[in-house]
Short mmCIF file of C-alpha atoms in Angstrom, two decimals:
data_model
loop_
_atom_site.label_atom_id
_atom_site.label_comp_id
_atom_site.label_asym_id
_atom_site.label_seq_id
_atom_site.Cartn_x
_atom_site.Cartn_y
_atom_site.Cartn_z
CA MET U 27 59.00 196.52 22.57
CA GLU U 28 61.48 198.71 20.79
CA LEU U 29 59.59 201.81 21.92
CA PHE U 30 60.51 201.18 25.54
CA THR U 31 64.19 200.44 25.09
CA PRO U 32 66.29 203.57 24.82
CA ASP U 33 68.55 203.57 21.81
CA SER U 34 72.17 204.07 22.90
CA GLY U 35 73.07 206.14 19.84
CA LEU U 36 70.18 208.50 20.41
CA VAL U 37 70.98 208.74 24.11
CA ILE U 38 74.55 209.78 23.37
CA TRP U 39 73.58 212.27 20.68
CA MET U 40 70.86 213.68 22.88
CA PHE U 41 73.25 214.00 25.81
CA ILE U 42 75.87 215.78 23.73
CA SER U 43 73.36 218.05 22.00
CA PHE U 44 71.56 219.02 25.14
CA ALA U 45 74.80 219.60 27.04
CA ILE U 46 76.09 221.85 24.28
CA LEU U 47 72.80 223.70 24.04
CA PHE U 48 72.65 224.16 27.79
CA ILE U 49 76.23 225.38 28.08
CA ILE U 50 75.93 227.82 25.20
CA LEU U 51 72.64 229.24 26.42
CA ALA U 52 73.70 229.29 30.07
CA VAL U 53 76.84 231.21 29.22
CA PHE U 54 75.74 233.51 26.43
CA ALA U 55 71.98 233.79 26.34
CA TRP U 56 70.03 233.27 29.56
CA PRO U 57 71.96 235.64 31.84
CA ALA U 58 71.71 238.38 29.20
CA ILE U 59 68.00 237.73 28.66
CA MET U 60 67.25 237.62 32.38
CA LYS U 61 69.23 240.81 32.83
CA GLY U 62 67.40 242.45 29.96
CA ILE U 63 64.01 241.53 31.36
CA ALA U 64 64.94 242.52 34.90
CA GLU U 65 66.43 245.83 33.81
CA ARG U 66 63.39 246.67 31.76
CA ALA U 67 61.12 245.75 34.65
CA ASN U 68 63.14 248.05 36.91
CA PHE U 69 63.02 250.76 34.31
CA ILE U 70 59.26 250.46 34.03
CA ASP U 71 58.90 250.42 37.82
CA LYS U 72 60.98 253.54 38.05
CA GLY U 73 58.94 255.16 35.31
CA VAL U 74 55.72 254.36 37.12
CA GLU U 75 57.12 255.66 40.37
CA TYR U 76 58.27 258.83 38.66
CA ALA U 77 54.89 259.31 37.03
CA GLN U 78 53.12 258.79 40.36
CA GLU U 79 55.39 261.26 42.02
CA ALA U 80 54.89 263.75 39.22
CA LYS U 81 51.15 263.30 39.50
CA SER U 82 51.18 263.80 43.24
CA GLN U 83 53.35 266.85 42.77
CA LEU U 84 50.98 268.17 40.15
CA ASP U 85 48.07 267.52 42.48
CA GLY U 86 49.96 269.36 45.21
CA ALA U 87 50.65 272.26 42.91
CA ARG U 88 47.03 272.39 41.88
CA GLU U 89 45.98 272.36 45.53
CA GLU U 90 48.46 275.09 46.26
CA ALA U 91 47.25 277.17 43.35
CA ARG U 92 43.69 276.73 44.52
CA GLY U 93 44.78 277.79 48.01
CA ILE U 94 46.45 280.85 46.62
CA ILE U 95 43.45 281.76 44.54
CA ASP U 96 41.15 281.26 47.53
CA GLU U 97 43.41 283.41 49.66
CA ALA U 98 43.45 286.12 47.00
CA ARG U 99 39.71 285.98 46.71
CA ARG U 100 39.34 286.26 50.46
CA GLN U 101 41.72 289.17 50.52
CA GLN U 102 39.82 290.79 47.70
CA ALA U 103 36.59 290.36 49.63
CA ASP U 104 38.25 291.76 52.75
CA ILE U 105 39.56 294.71 50.86
CA LEU U 106 36.21 295.36 49.29
CA ARG U 107 34.50 295.08 52.65
CA ASP U 108 37.08 297.40 54.19
CA ALA U 109 36.65 299.87 51.38
CA ASP U 110 32.92 299.74 51.79
CA LYS U 111 33.25 300.26 55.52
CA MET U 112 35.63 303.13 54.98
CA LYS U 113 33.33 304.70 52.47
CA THR U 114 30.36 304.62 54.82
CA ARG U 115 32.53 305.87 57.61
CA ILE U 116 33.84 308.73 55.53
CA VAL U 117 30.36 309.60 54.37
CA GLU U 118 29.16 309.39 57.94
CA GLU U 119 32.02 311.50 59.14
CA ALA U 120 31.42 313.98 56.41
CA ARG U 121 27.79 314.05 57.27
CA VAL U 122 28.53 314.51 60.96
CA ALA U 123 31.05 317.21 60.18
CA ALA U 124 28.64 318.95 57.92
CA GLN U 125 25.98 318.69 60.54
CA THR U 126 28.15 320.08 63.28
CA GLU U 127 29.33 322.79 60.97
CA ALA U 128 25.80 323.58 60.02
CA SER U 129 24.63 323.57 63.62
CA LYS U 130 27.57 325.75 64.53
CA VAL U 131 26.67 328.16 61.80
CA MET U 132 23.06 328.03 62.92
CA ASP U 133 24.06 328.63 66.53
CA GLN U 134 26.19 331.49 65.52
CA ALA U 135 23.39 332.81 63.45
CA LYS U 136 20.98 332.32 66.31
CA GLU U 137 23.37 334.02 68.67
CA SER U 138 23.95 336.92 66.40
CA ILE U 139 20.25 337.13 65.83
CA SER U 140 19.54 337.08 69.51
CA GLN U 141 22.29 339.58 70.13
CA ALA U 142 20.93 341.78 67.46
CA GLN U 143 17.54 341.29 68.99
CA LYS U 144 18.89 342.17 72.40
CA GLU U 145 20.67 345.11 70.97
CA ALA U 146 17.57 346.15 69.20
CA GLU U 147 15.60 345.65 72.36
CA LYS U 148 18.15 347.63 74.28
CA ASN U 149 18.12 350.34 71.72
CA LEU U 150 14.40 350.28 71.68
CA ARG U 151 14.30 350.43 75.43
CA ASN U 152 16.83 353.18 75.45
CA GLU U 153 14.95 355.02 72.84
CA VAL U 154 11.66 354.30 74.53
CA SER U 155 13.08 355.37 77.85
CA ALA U 156 14.60 358.43 76.29
CA PHE U 157 11.36 359.04 74.57
CA ALA U 158 9.46 358.43 77.77
CA LEU U 159 11.82 360.70 79.64
CA GLU U 160 11.37 363.33 77.01
CA ILE U 161 7.61 362.88 77.21
CA ALA U 162 7.82 362.87 80.92
CA GLN U 163 10.01 365.93 80.79
CA LYS U 164 7.58 367.56 78.52
CA VAL U 165 4.67 366.51 80.74
CA VAL U 166 6.47 367.55 83.84
CA ARG U 167 7.50 370.78 82.23
CA ASN U 168 4.00 371.24 81.17
CA GLN U 169 2.58 370.49 84.61
CA LEU U 170 5.14 372.58 86.43
CA LYS U 171 4.49 375.72 84.59
CA ASP U 172 3.00 377.35 87.65
CA GLU U 173 4.37 377.77 91.05
CA LYS U 174 1.66 376.10 92.72
CA SER U 175 1.97 372.91 91.02
CA GLN U 176 5.69 372.98 91.61
CA LYS U 177 5.11 373.33 95.30
CA GLU U 178 2.56 370.63 95.29
CA LEU U 179 5.02 368.31 93.62
CA VAL U 180 7.79 369.09 96.05
CA GLU U 181 5.40 368.45 98.79
CA THR U 182 4.29 365.18 97.34
CA LEU U 183 7.82 364.11 96.85
CA MET U 184 8.70 365.24 100.32
CA GLY U 185 5.73 363.30 101.53
CA ASP U 186 6.89 360.25 99.69
CA MET U 187 10.30 360.58 101.28
CA LYS U 188 8.89 360.33 104.67
CA MET Z 204 34.49 238.14 7.82
CA HIS Z 205 31.66 235.60 7.84
CA GLN Z 206 31.77 235.38 4.08
CA ARG Z 207 35.43 234.61 4.21
CA LEU Z 208 34.88 231.93 6.84
CA PHE Z 209 32.13 230.41 4.74
CA ARG Z 210 34.40 230.30 1.72
CA TYR Z 211 37.08 228.50 3.72
CA MET Z 212 34.54 226.02 4.96
CA VAL Z 213 33.41 225.31 1.41
CA VAL Z 214 36.99 224.73 0.28
CA ILE Z 215 37.66 222.39 3.19
CA MET Z 216 34.47 220.43 2.57
CA ALA Z 217 35.33 220.17 -1.10
CA CYS Z 218 38.77 218.85 -0.24
CA MET Z 219 37.20 216.22 1.94
CA ILE Z 220 34.48 215.15 -0.46
CA LEU Z 221 36.42 215.20 -3.73
CA PRO Z 222 38.58 212.16 -2.93
CA VAL Z 223 35.39 210.18 -2.42
CA PHE Z 224 34.31 210.88 -5.97
CA ALA Z 225 37.77 210.18 -7.24
CA LEU Z 226 37.74 206.79 -5.54
CA ARG Z 227 34.32 205.99 -6.91
CA GLY Z 228 35.60 206.89 -10.37
CA GLU Z 229 38.48 204.49 -9.88
CA ASP Z 230 36.12 201.81 -8.73
CA LEU Z 231 34.01 202.32 -11.79
CA ALA Z 232 37.09 202.18 -13.98
CA GLY Z 233 37.57 198.75 -12.52
CA ASN Z 234 40.91 197.09 -12.18
CA SER Z 235 43.48 199.84 -12.27
CA ALA Z 236 46.81 199.01 -10.70
CA ALA Z 237 46.38 201.61 -8.01
CA ALA Z 238 43.04 200.19 -6.95
CA HIS Z 239 44.65 196.80 -6.59
CA GLU Z 240 47.38 198.18 -4.43
CA GLU Z 241 44.86 199.92 -2.21
CA ASP Z 242 42.96 196.68 -1.82
CA LYS Z 243 45.90 195.04 -0.07
CA PRO Z 244 45.27 194.98 3.67
CA ILE Z 245 47.49 197.48 5.42
CA ASP Z 246 49.67 196.63 8.37
CA VAL Z 247 48.40 199.18 10.88
CA LYS Z 248 50.82 198.25 13.64
CA GLU Z 249 53.77 198.52 11.28
CA ILE Z 250 52.76 201.99 10.14
CA ILE Z 251 52.10 203.25 13.65
CA PHE Z 252 55.42 202.02 14.98
CA GLU Z 253 57.28 203.38 11.99
CA HIS Z 254 55.82 206.81 12.62
CA LEU Z 255 56.35 206.72 16.36
CA GLY Z 256 59.87 205.35 16.21
CA ASP Z 257 63.14 206.71 15.00
CA GLY Z 258 64.29 206.33 11.41
CA TYR Z 259 67.40 206.50 9.26
CA GLY Z 260 65.76 208.81 6.77
CA TRP Z 261 63.23 211.60 6.96
CA GLU Z 262 59.90 211.12 5.21
CA VAL Z 263 58.81 213.61 2.60
CA PRO Z 264 55.14 214.42 2.05
CA PHE Z 265 53.08 212.54 -0.58
CA ASN Z 266 55.67 209.82 -1.07
CA HIS Z 267 56.10 206.64 0.90
CA HIS Z 268 59.30 205.45 -0.72
CA LYS Z 269 61.55 208.45 -0.97
CA ARG Z 270 63.25 209.66 2.17
CA ILE Z 271 65.61 212.50 2.86
CA PRO Z 272 68.89 210.60 3.35
CA LEU Z 273 70.70 211.15 6.63
CA PRO Z 274 74.22 210.10 7.56
CA VAL Z 275 74.63 206.65 9.06
CA VAL Z 276 77.51 206.32 11.50
CA VAL Z 277 78.27 202.77 12.61
CA LYS Z 278 81.22 200.97 14.07
CA GLY Z 279 81.87 197.74 12.25
CA SER Z 280 83.42 194.55 13.61
CA ASP Z 281 86.71 195.73 12.10
CA GLY Z 282 86.81 198.39 14.82
CA LYS Z 283 86.50 201.24 12.34
CA TRP Z 284 83.75 203.83 12.01
CA HIS Z 285 81.79 203.71 8.79
CA VAL Z 286 79.91 206.75 7.55
CA PHE Z 287 77.54 206.49 4.61
CA SER Z 288 74.23 207.84 3.42
CA SER Z 289 71.06 206.17 4.64
CA GLY Z 290 69.85 206.21 1.03
CA LYS Z 291 72.12 203.21 0.41
CA ILE Z 292 70.22 200.90 2.77
CA THR Z 293 66.63 202.15 2.59
CA ASP Z 294 65.19 199.07 0.90
CA HIS Z 295 66.89 196.57 3.21
CA GLN Z 296 69.63 195.91 0.66
CA ASP Z 297 73.22 195.05 1.62
CA TYR Z 298 75.83 197.76 1.67
CA THR Z 299 79.46 196.79 1.78
CA GLU Z 300 82.20 199.17 2.77
CA ASP Z 301 85.81 198.12 3.36
CA GLY Z 302 84.77 194.48 3.45
CA VAL Z 303 82.11 194.97 6.08
CA THR Z 304 78.50 194.49 5.05
CA PHE Z 305 75.65 196.40 6.66
CA ARG Z 306 71.96 195.97 6.23
CA LEU Z 307 68.71 197.35 7.58
CA ALA Z 308 67.27 194.33 9.37
CA LYS Z 309 63.97 193.24 7.89
CA GLU Z 310 62.74 191.34 10.87
CA GLY Z 311 63.83 189.84 14.13
CA GLU Z 312 65.10 191.48 17.27
CA HIS Z 313 66.72 194.40 15.51
CA LYS Z 314 63.98 195.13 13.03
CA ASN Z 315 64.58 198.37 11.13
CA LYS Z 316 67.95 198.85 12.79
CA ILE Z 317 71.27 198.61 11.06
CA VAL Z 318 73.00 195.28 11.53
CA GLU Z 319 76.24 193.86 10.32
CA VAL Z 320 76.02 190.76 8.19
CA ASP Z 321 78.81 188.25 8.36
CA ALA Z 322 79.75 185.72 5.71
CA LEU Z 323 77.20 183.21 6.98
CA GLY Z 324 74.37 185.70 6.85
CA ASN Z 325 74.13 186.14 10.62
CA GLU Z 326 72.95 189.59 11.67
CA THR Z 327 74.58 191.31 14.63
CA ARG Z 328 73.73 194.73 15.99
CA VAL Z 329 76.50 197.27 15.60
CA THR Z 330 77.46 200.28 17.67
CA ASP Z 331 75.16 202.80 16.08
CA MET Z 332 75.84 206.52 16.27
CA SER Z 333 73.81 207.43 13.22
CA VAL Z 334 72.36 210.87 12.82
CA THR Z 335 68.81 209.60 12.68
CA LYS Z 336 65.59 211.51 12.19
CA ASN Z 337 65.36 212.23 15.91
CA VAL Z 338 68.97 213.33 16.20
CA CYS Z 339 68.42 215.58 13.23
CA ALA Z 340 65.29 217.02 14.85
CA ILE Z 341 67.28 217.65 18.02
CA PHE Z 342 69.90 219.54 16.00
CA LEU Z 343 67.20 221.58 14.32
CA THR Z 344 65.66 222.37 17.68
CA MET Z 345 69.02 223.49 19.00
CA VAL Z 346 69.35 225.84 16.08
CA VAL Z 347 65.82 227.19 16.54
CA ILE Z 348 66.25 227.78 20.27
CA MET Z 349 69.66 229.35 19.90
CA GLY Z 350 68.33 231.52 17.10
CA LEU Z 351 65.42 232.72 19.22
CA CYS Z 352 67.57 233.33 22.28
CA PHE Z 353 70.28 235.25 20.46
CA TRP Z 354 67.66 237.17 18.54
CA LEU Z 355 66.11 238.24 21.83
CA LYS Z 356 69.51 239.06 23.27
CA SER Z 357 70.39 241.22 20.29
CA TRP Z 358 66.99 242.88 20.54
CA TYR Z 359 67.89 244.07 24.04
CA LYS Z 360 71.21 245.30 22.79
CA ARG Z 361 69.68 247.17 19.86
CA ASN Z 362 66.47 248.50 21.35
CA GLY Z 363 67.30 249.11 24.99
CA TYR Z 364 64.16 249.03 27.08
CA LYS Z 365 61.68 248.60 24.24
CA VAL Z 366 59.37 245.62 24.53
CA PRO Z 367 59.63 243.13 21.65
CA ARG Z 368 56.41 242.56 19.68
CA ARG Z 369 54.89 239.69 17.75
CA GLY Z 370 56.93 236.47 17.58
CA LEU Z 371 59.80 237.64 19.70
CA GLY Z 372 57.35 239.14 22.16
CA ALA Z 373 55.60 235.80 22.45
CA PHE Z 374 58.95 234.09 23.05
CA GLU Z 375 59.82 236.58 25.74
CA ALA Z 376 56.39 236.22 27.32
CA LEU Z 377 56.93 232.47 27.42
CA ILE Z 378 60.29 232.90 29.15
CA GLU Z 379 58.84 235.34 31.65
CA PHE Z 380 55.87 233.07 32.27
CA VAL Z 381 58.09 230.12 33.09
CA TYR Z 382 60.65 232.15 34.99
CA ASN Z 383 58.22 234.08 37.16
CA GLY Z 384 55.47 231.52 37.36
CA VAL Z 385 57.48 228.39 38.03
CA ILE Z 386 61.14 228.96 38.73
CA LYS Z 387 61.06 232.11 40.82
CA SER Z 388 57.97 231.22 42.79
CA THR Z 389 59.41 227.83 43.76
CA LEU Z 390 63.15 228.42 44.09
CA LYS Z 391 62.93 231.99 45.46
CA ASP Z 392 66.47 233.37 45.87
CA LYS Z 393 68.06 230.31 44.25
CA ALA Z 394 66.09 230.94 41.05
CA GLU Z 395 68.89 232.63 39.21
CA LYS Z 396 71.25 229.71 39.77
CA PHE Z 397 68.98 227.08 38.23
CA ALA Z 398 67.02 229.21 35.77
CA PRO Z 399 69.39 228.59 32.82
CA TYR Z 400 68.95 224.84 33.06
CA LEU Z 401 65.20 224.91 33.67
CA LEU Z 402 64.55 227.43 30.90
CA THR Z 403 66.68 225.38 28.50
CA VAL Z 404 64.71 222.27 29.39
CA PHE Z 405 61.40 224.04 28.92
CA MET Z 406 62.32 225.55 25.58
CA PHE Z 407 63.87 222.32 24.38
CA ILE Z 408 60.81 220.22 25.15
CA PHE Z 409 58.36 222.85 23.97
CA VAL Z 410 60.04 223.42 20.61
CA LEU Z 411 60.48 219.68 20.05
CA ASN Z 412 56.83 219.06 20.91
CA ILE Z 413 55.58 221.74 18.55
CA MET Z 414 57.94 220.67 15.76
CA GLY Z 415 56.74 217.12 16.26
CA LEU Z 416 53.21 218.20 15.48
CA MET Z 417 54.16 219.60 12.08
CA VAL Z 418 53.76 216.77 9.63
CA VAL Z 419 56.26 217.84 6.99
CA PHE Z 420 59.99 217.96 6.90
CA PRO Z 421 61.37 220.15 9.68
CA GLY Z 422 58.84 218.55 11.98
CA GLY Z 423 57.09 215.27 12.36
CA ALA Z 424 59.74 213.55 14.42
CA ASN Z 425 58.39 212.04 17.60
CA VAL Z 426 61.40 213.06 19.68
CA THR Z 427 59.91 213.84 23.08
CA GLY Z 428 57.86 210.67 22.66
CA ASN Z 429 61.10 208.72 22.57
CA ILE Z 430 62.23 207.26 25.85
CA ALA Z 431 65.92 207.87 25.15
CA VAL Z 432 65.36 211.62 24.95
CA THR Z 433 63.20 211.88 28.04
CA LEU Z 434 65.65 209.65 29.88
CA VAL Z 435 68.53 212.00 29.17
CA LEU Z 436 66.48 214.99 30.23
CA ALA Z 437 65.52 213.25 33.45
CA ILE Z 438 69.18 212.35 34.08
CA PHE Z 439 70.08 216.01 33.73
CA THR Z 440 67.44 216.91 36.29
CA PHE Z 441 68.71 214.13 38.54
CA CYS Z 442 72.24 215.51 38.32
CA PHE Z 443 71.11 219.06 39.03
CA THR Z 444 69.04 217.85 41.96
CA ASN Z 445 71.76 215.80 43.62
CA PHE Z 446 74.98 217.61 42.73
CA PHE Z 447 73.61 220.84 44.15
CA GLY Z 448 71.80 219.18 47.05
CA THR Z 449 72.38 220.78 50.42
CA LYS Z 450 73.71 219.11 53.55
CA HIS Z 451 70.20 219.08 54.90
CA TYR Z 452 68.96 217.20 51.85
CA TRP Z 453 71.58 214.49 52.25
CA LYS Z 454 70.92 214.29 55.95
CA GLU Z 455 67.24 213.74 55.23
CA ILE Z 456 68.25 210.82 53.03
CA PHE Z 457 70.86 209.14 55.21
CA TRP Z 458 69.73 210.13 58.69
CA PRO Z 459 66.12 211.31 58.57
CA ASP Z 460 64.12 212.52 61.59
CA VAL Z 461 62.40 209.25 62.37
CA PRO Z 462 62.47 206.80 65.30
CA LEU Z 463 65.84 205.13 65.58
CA TRP Z 464 64.62 201.60 64.84
CA LEU Z 465 63.50 202.75 61.38
CA LYS Z 466 67.03 203.68 60.37
CA PHE Z 467 69.30 201.55 62.52
CA PRO Z 468 70.47 198.78 62.42
CA ILE Z 469 68.34 197.95 59.35
CA PRO Z 470 68.37 201.07 57.11
CA ILE Z 471 64.73 200.97 56.06
CA MET Z 472 64.28 204.70 55.66
CA GLN Z 473 67.59 205.09 53.86
CA LEU Z 474 66.55 202.47 51.35
CA ILE Z 475 63.21 204.18 50.77
CA GLU Z 476 64.83 207.59 50.43
CA ILE Z 477 67.48 206.36 48.00
CA PHE Z 478 64.82 204.56 46.04
CA GLY Z 479 62.89 207.85 46.00
CA MET Z 480 65.90 209.64 44.52
CA PHE Z 481 65.61 207.44 41.46
CA THR Z 482 61.84 207.23 41.15
CA LYS Z 483 61.60 210.97 40.64
CA PRO Z 484 63.57 211.03 37.37
CA ALA Z 485 61.93 207.76 36.36
CA ALA Z 486 58.52 209.40 36.71
CA LEU Z 487 59.77 212.38 34.69
CA THR Z 488 61.03 210.06 31.97
CA VAL Z 489 57.93 207.99 31.63
CA ARG Z 490 55.27 210.65 31.86
CA LEU Z 491 56.72 212.92 29.19
CA PHE Z 492 57.45 209.96 26.93
CA ALA Z 493 54.02 208.39 27.38
CA ASN Z 494 52.11 211.64 26.98
CA MET Z 495 53.80 212.70 23.80
CA MET Z 496 53.78 209.24 22.28
CA GLY Z 497 50.10 208.90 23.11
CA GLY Z 498 49.28 212.16 21.37
CA HIS Z 499 51.10 211.12 18.22
CA MET Z 500 49.57 207.69 18.31
CA ILE Z 501 45.99 208.96 18.53
CA VAL Z 502 46.43 211.20 15.50
CA ILE Z 503 48.00 208.40 13.48
CA VAL Z 504 45.31 205.93 14.44
CA LEU Z 505 42.57 208.41 13.55
CA THR Z 506 44.17 208.94 10.16
CA LEU Z 507 44.61 205.21 9.64
CA LEU Z 508 40.91 204.63 10.31
CA ILE Z 509 40.28 205.94 6.80
CA PHE Z 510 42.44 203.17 5.35
CA ILE Z 511 41.11 200.51 7.69
CA PHE Z 512 37.58 201.27 6.54
CA ALA Z 513 38.67 201.55 2.92
CA SER Z 514 37.36 198.08 2.09
CA PHE Z 515 33.78 199.03 3.00
CA GLY Z 516 33.24 201.08 -0.11
CA PRO Z 517 33.21 204.74 -1.06
CA ILE Z 518 30.34 205.89 1.15
CA VAL Z 519 31.92 204.56 4.33
CA ILE Z 520 35.35 205.80 3.37
CA GLY Z 521 33.92 209.26 2.68
CA ALA Z 522 32.14 209.41 5.99
CA THR Z 523 35.18 208.06 7.84
CA SER Z 524 37.41 210.60 6.10
CA VAL Z 525 35.27 213.49 7.27
CA VAL Z 526 35.02 212.18 10.81
CA SER Z 527 38.71 211.25 10.98
CA VAL Z 528 39.88 214.56 9.63
CA VAL Z 529 37.66 216.48 12.02
CA PHE Z 530 38.87 214.38 14.94
CA SER Z 531 42.53 214.55 13.99
CA VAL Z 532 42.33 218.31 13.62
CA PHE Z 533 40.73 218.45 17.03
CA MET Z 534 43.36 216.12 18.49
CA LEU Z 535 46.16 218.10 16.91
CA LEU Z 536 44.78 221.27 18.47
CA VAL Z 537 44.60 219.51 21.80
CA ASP Z 538 48.17 218.34 21.22
CA VAL Z 539 49.29 221.93 20.79
CA LEU Z 540 47.96 222.54 24.26
CA VAL Z 541 49.47 219.29 25.50
CA SER Z 542 52.83 220.27 24.00
CA PHE Z 543 52.87 223.33 26.15
CA ILE Z 544 51.49 221.62 29.24
CA GLN Z 545 54.02 218.78 29.06
CA ALA Z 546 56.94 221.14 28.68
CA TYR Z 547 55.52 223.19 31.53
CA VAL Z 548 54.95 220.19 33.77
CA PHE Z 549 58.40 218.74 33.13
CA THR Z 550 59.94 222.09 34.01
CA MET Z 551 57.75 222.45 37.07
CA LEU Z 552 58.55 218.98 38.38
CA SER Z 553 62.25 219.52 37.78
CA THR Z 554 61.99 222.81 39.64
CA ILE Z 555 60.22 221.16 42.55
CA PHE Z 556 62.75 218.33 42.74
CA ILE Z 557 65.62 220.80 42.69
CA ALA Z 558 63.84 222.97 45.26
CA LEU Z 559 63.36 219.99 47.57
CA ALA Z 560 67.10 219.38 47.46
CA GLN Z 561 67.74 223.05 48.25
CA GLU Z 562 66.14 222.92 51.67
CA SER Z 563 68.54 224.07 54.30
CA GLY Z 564 69.10 224.62 57.97
CA HIS Z 565 66.81 224.87 60.94
CA GLU Z 566 66.21 228.60 61.00
CA GLU Z 567 63.94 228.55 57.95
CA LYS Z 568 62.82 225.03 58.43
CA HIS Z 569 59.23 225.71 59.30
CA GLU Z 570 58.15 227.86 56.41
CA LYS Z 571 60.28 225.83 54.02
CA LYS Z 572 58.69 222.64 55.17
CA GLU Z 573 55.25 224.01 54.48
CA ASP Z 574 56.50 225.08 51.11
CA ALA Z 575 57.98 221.74 50.31
CA GLY Z 576 54.83 220.02 51.51
CA GLY Z 577 52.80 222.10 49.09
CA GLY Z 578 55.34 221.44 46.38
CA ALA Z 579 55.28 217.72 46.98
CA LYS Z 580 51.50 217.68 46.90
CA GLU Z 581 51.56 219.65 43.69
CA ALA Z 582 54.11 217.25 42.29
CA ALA Z 583 51.95 214.29 43.21
CA ALA Z 584 48.96 215.93 41.56
CA VAL Z 585 50.87 216.71 38.43
CA THR Z 586 52.51 213.32 38.11
CA THR Z 587 49.09 211.84 37.58
CA LEU Z 588 48.52 214.12 34.59
#
């Protein structure tokens, strides 16, 4: 069977051809191709890593921004609440002050009124007493027009003194 | 899309049916010379072996007699090299150069080989270094592979980190597939050392296989289905396995870890191990050769069925044509797959054999052994393919 007997000429040509092909490719092609593929793979890996890092950084930044916004919002709420509190306090204070002022004024007014009343009372009393005295004087004078009555009075008084 | 497909189908069917009518017409015409020639019984075996074997010329399509002439290089009995065109001896005629006569033997032991004819008409085989069809196909393959490789290399130089697309991208994907899938996963840190050889082997077999499937000129040669070619490839693998074998590998051969009586005084294990060294490349040789030759043979036989059934009349020949064409197309498609698988398997087996010879030391013995065990099992499974 000629199919199963290797032909020496073909063996030699094959050996030479394959050896040449192998040497040329091993020296000039395969290392360069392997290097090219490996370098590109590294480059892609690095790119992916970089992108992941960038993404995580972006996520971080977003988180941070959200934190800042939240903080600002909280501060705003605090400030508003404080302002509100202050407002009510001021109003309250003002109200209290006004009240005290008003009550003071009222007290003063009351006092002055009562003083005036007292004064008026005093005056009235004085006047009444003066008037009464005058009346009494007049009555007394009237009653003591005669001697007899004068003596009677002295005697009464003397009797009272006893 | 469907319309287009339908149109193609119609054209294909027409191509298959038309010859039937043509033949019937010839039959009706009666005794034309061509019809007579077709009536002669064909020598199937002759045709098959001509297509499977090597040749001094390269067939051209649609013509059985004309061949592309290739240089014949033979050493005559006068001790000189003779170089002449194969066109001079195609029809088994004598060719005389410097008093030495050569001829393409018609029959006998050296059938279809060039022999020297002495004065008495005795034929003797000469030292034959002719650039035959197969040698030519090997040269073409070399050019194709080198072209692809240097194209890819220059792509990296020109385009930096850009990924090649289309054809070059496919070529690169193939390289990466073999490198990462076979070489790196088996040889680990030694991958870079042996990758050039293994990649060359893969590309060489793959391109030859695919070119062998193309029926017209740059292809059609059954190179990987030739035992000389697979033998040389296996010898290369043998050399790479043994020349780079580690101390441990040689120790396993000459002083393996077995009971003493198995290796001394009668070296039973040594004999088995040394025998094993040679069976590995032998298996490589035969399986690639047989697989590729089988693929070619099936397609040829399917095609020849048409001519074998030719004598049964136009209806049978028409039916056989359709069936044969459908089956050969199917087989050729399978062969495309086989072309890849065979190149892949040859590379994988070579890788495993080299990896087995790269085992070293006791520190990594355990995991390596497991590895090698898996590899050997894989190898055994694949060898049966």
